Rosetta silent file (secondary structure, phi, psi, omega in degrees, C-alpha in Angstrom):
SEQUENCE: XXXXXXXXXXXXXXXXXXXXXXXXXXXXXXXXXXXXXXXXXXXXXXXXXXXXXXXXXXXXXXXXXXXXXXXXXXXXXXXXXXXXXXXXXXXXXXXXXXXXXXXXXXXXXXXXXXXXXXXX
SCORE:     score description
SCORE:     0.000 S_00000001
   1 L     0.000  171.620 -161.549    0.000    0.000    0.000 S_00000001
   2 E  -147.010  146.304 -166.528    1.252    3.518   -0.652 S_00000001
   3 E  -114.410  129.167  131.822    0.486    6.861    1.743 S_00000001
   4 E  -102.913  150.508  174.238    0.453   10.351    0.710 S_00000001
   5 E  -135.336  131.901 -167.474    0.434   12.854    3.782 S_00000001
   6 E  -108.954  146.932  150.531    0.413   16.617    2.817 S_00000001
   7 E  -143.963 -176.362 -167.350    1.847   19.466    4.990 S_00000001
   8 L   116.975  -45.804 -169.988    2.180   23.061    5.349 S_00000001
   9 L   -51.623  155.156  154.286   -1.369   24.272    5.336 S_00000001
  10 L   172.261 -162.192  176.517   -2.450   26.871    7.439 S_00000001
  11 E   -88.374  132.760  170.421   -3.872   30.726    8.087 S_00000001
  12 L  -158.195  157.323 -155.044   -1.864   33.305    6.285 S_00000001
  13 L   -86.006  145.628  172.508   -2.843   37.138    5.622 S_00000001
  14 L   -65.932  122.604 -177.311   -3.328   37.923    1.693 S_00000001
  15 L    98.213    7.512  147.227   -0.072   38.395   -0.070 S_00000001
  16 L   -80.663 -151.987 -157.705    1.842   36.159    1.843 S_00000001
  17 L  -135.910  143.379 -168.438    3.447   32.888    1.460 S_00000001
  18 E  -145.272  151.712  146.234    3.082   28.887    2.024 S_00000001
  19 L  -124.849  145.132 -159.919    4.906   25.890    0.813 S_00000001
  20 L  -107.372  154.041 -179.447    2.867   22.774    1.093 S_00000001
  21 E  -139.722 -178.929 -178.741    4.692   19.204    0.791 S_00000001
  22 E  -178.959  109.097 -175.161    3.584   16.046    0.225 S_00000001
  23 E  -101.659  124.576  165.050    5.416   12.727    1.029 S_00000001
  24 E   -71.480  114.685 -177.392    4.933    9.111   -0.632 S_00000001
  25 E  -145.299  169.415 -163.886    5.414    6.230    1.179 S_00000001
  26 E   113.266 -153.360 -167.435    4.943    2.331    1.012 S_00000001
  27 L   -86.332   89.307 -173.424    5.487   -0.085   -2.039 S_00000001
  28 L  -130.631  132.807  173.218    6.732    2.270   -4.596 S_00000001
  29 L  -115.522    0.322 -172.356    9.265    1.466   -7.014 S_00000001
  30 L   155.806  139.812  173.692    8.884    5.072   -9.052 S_00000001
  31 E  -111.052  141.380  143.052    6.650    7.753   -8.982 S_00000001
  32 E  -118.992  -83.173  133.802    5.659    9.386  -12.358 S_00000001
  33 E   -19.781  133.072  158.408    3.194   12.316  -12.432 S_00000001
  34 E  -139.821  148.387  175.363    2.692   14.281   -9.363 S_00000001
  35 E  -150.066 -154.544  176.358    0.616   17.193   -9.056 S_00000001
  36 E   169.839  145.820 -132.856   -1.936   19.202   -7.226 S_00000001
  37 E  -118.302  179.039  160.771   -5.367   19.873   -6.842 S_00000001
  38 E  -145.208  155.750  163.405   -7.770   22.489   -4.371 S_00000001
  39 E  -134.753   90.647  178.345  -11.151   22.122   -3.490 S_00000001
  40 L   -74.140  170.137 -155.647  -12.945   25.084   -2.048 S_00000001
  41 L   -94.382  116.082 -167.406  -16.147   24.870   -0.454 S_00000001
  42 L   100.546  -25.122 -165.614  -19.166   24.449   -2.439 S_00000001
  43 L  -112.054 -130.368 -168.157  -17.244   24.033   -5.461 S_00000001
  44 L  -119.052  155.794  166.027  -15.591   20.919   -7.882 S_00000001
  45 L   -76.146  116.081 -151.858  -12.221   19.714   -7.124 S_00000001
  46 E  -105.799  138.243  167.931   -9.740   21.858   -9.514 S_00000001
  47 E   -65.542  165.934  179.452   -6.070   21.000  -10.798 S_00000001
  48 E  -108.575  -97.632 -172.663   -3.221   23.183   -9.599 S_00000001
  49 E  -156.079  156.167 -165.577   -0.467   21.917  -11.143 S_00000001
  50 E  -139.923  171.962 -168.441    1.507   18.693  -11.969 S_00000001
  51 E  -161.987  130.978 -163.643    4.971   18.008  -12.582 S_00000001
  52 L   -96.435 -178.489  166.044    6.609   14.705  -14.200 S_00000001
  53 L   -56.328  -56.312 -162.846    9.595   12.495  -13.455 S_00000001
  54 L   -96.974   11.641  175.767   12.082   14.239  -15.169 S_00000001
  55 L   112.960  -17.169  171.530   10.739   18.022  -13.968 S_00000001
  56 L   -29.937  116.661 -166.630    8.166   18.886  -16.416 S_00000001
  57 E  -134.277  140.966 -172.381    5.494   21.392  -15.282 S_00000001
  58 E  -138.678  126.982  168.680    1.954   22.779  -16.130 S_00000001
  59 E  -143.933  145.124 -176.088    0.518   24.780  -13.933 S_00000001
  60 L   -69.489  175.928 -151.721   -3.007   26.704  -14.531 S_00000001
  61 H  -104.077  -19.126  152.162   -2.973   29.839  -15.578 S_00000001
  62 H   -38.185  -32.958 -156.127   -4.837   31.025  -12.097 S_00000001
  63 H  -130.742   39.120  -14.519   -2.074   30.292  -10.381 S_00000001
  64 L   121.262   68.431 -126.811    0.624   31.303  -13.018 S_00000001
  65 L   113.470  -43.714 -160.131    3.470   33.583  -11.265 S_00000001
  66 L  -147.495   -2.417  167.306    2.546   32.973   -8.098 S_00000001
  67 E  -156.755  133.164 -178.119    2.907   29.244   -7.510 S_00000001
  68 L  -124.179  165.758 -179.104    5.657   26.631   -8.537 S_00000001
  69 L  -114.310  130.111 -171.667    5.555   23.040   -8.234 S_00000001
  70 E  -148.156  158.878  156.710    8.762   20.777   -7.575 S_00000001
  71 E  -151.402  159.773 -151.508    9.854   17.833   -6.569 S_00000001
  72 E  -122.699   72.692  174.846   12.802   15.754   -4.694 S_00000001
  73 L   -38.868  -23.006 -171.925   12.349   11.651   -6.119 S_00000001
  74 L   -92.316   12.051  161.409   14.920   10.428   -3.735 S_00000001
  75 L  -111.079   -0.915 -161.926   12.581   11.711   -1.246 S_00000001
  76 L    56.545   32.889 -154.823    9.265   10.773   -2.828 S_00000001
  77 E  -134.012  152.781  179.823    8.112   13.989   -2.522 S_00000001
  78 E  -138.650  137.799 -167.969    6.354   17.018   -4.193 S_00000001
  79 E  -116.339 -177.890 -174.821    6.197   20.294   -2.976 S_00000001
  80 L  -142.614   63.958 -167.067    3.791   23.119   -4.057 S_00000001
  81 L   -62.982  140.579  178.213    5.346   26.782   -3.071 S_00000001
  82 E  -120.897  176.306 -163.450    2.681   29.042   -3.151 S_00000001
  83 L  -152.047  136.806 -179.617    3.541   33.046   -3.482 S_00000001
  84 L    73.884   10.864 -161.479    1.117   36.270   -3.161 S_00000001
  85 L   -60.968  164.557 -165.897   -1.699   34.368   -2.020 S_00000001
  86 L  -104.968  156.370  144.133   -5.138   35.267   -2.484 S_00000001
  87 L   -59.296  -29.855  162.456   -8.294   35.046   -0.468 S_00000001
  88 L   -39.111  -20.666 -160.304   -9.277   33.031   -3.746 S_00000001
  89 L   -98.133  -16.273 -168.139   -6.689   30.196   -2.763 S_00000001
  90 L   -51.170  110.976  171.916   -8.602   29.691    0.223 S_00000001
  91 E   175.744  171.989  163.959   -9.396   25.503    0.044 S_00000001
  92 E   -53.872  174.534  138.802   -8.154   22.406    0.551 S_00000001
  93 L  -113.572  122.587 -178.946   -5.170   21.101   -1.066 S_00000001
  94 L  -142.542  146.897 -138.952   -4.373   17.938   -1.808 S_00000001
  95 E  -119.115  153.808 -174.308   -1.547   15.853   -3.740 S_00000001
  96 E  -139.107  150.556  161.032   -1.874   13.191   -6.224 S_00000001
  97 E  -157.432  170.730 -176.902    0.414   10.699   -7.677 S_00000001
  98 E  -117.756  126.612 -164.631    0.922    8.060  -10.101 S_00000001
  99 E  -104.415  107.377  174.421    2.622    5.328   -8.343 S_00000001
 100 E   -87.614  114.921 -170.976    4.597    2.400  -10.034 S_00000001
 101 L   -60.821 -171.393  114.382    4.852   -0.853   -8.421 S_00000001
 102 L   -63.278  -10.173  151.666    7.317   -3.694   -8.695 S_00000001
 103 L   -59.154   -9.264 -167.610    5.191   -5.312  -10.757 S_00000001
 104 L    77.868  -13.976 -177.087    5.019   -2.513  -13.302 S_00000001
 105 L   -82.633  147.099  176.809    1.217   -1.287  -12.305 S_00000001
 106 E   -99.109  151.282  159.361    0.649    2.143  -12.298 S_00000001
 107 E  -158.398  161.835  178.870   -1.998    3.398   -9.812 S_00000001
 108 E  -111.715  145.678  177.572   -3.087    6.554   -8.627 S_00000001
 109 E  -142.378  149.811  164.807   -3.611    7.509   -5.002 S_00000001
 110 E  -104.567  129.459 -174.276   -4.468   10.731   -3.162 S_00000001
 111 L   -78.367 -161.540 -152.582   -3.456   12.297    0.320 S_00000001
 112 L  -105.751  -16.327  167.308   -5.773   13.396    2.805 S_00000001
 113 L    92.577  134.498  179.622   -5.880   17.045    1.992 S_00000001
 114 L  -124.700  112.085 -178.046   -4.363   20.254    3.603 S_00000001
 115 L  -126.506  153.815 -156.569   -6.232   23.390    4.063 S_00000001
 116 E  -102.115  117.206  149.003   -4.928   26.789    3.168 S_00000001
 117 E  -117.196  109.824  135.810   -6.629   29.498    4.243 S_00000001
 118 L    38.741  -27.728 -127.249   -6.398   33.221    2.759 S_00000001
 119 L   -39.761  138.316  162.844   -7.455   36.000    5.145 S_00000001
 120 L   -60.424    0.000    0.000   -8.392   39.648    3.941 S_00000001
């Protein structure tokens, strides 16, 4: 079985700063895609941004500027600095990954969710 557990979240003032992390752990033999999502209240759960094995990155154009996505493989880990935040950012956050066995199976799993919240 495979864990994600996100930190980082918390209360921060608008126009400050967070970086959120998010550690893999278990039967993993390689991660490939990692990203991250938010879910505010009332709405649909929205990508962030994602990032590949070898460093690739997409991030939406909300968040464009003002948040980068990285990660450390020999740690299993993906971080999500965010920068400038908004009252807008205010939601959960939570990390995704695609997780390769020995066996060769890919599966995807999701952490438990971190929430950021914004103040005005």
């Amino acid at each position: 079985q495979v864990q994600l557990v996100e930190s980082g979240g918390g209360l921060v003032q608008a126009g400050g700063s967070l970086r959120l992390s998010c550690a893999a752990s278990g039967r993993i033999f390689s991660i490939n895609a990692m990203g991250w999502y938010r879910q505010a209240p009332g709405k649909q759960r929205e990508f962030i941004a994602s990032i590949t094995r070898n460093g690739n990155t997409i991030h939406v154009d909300s968040v464009k500027g003002r948040f980068t996505i990285s990660r450390d493989n020999a740690k299993n880990t993906v971080y999500l600095q965010m920068n400038s935040l908004k009252p807008e950012d205010t939601a959960v956050y939570y990390c995704n990954a695609d997780v390769v066995s020995s066996y060769g199976r890919s599966t995807n799993y999701w952490g438990q969710g971190t929430q950021v919240t914004v103040s005005s």
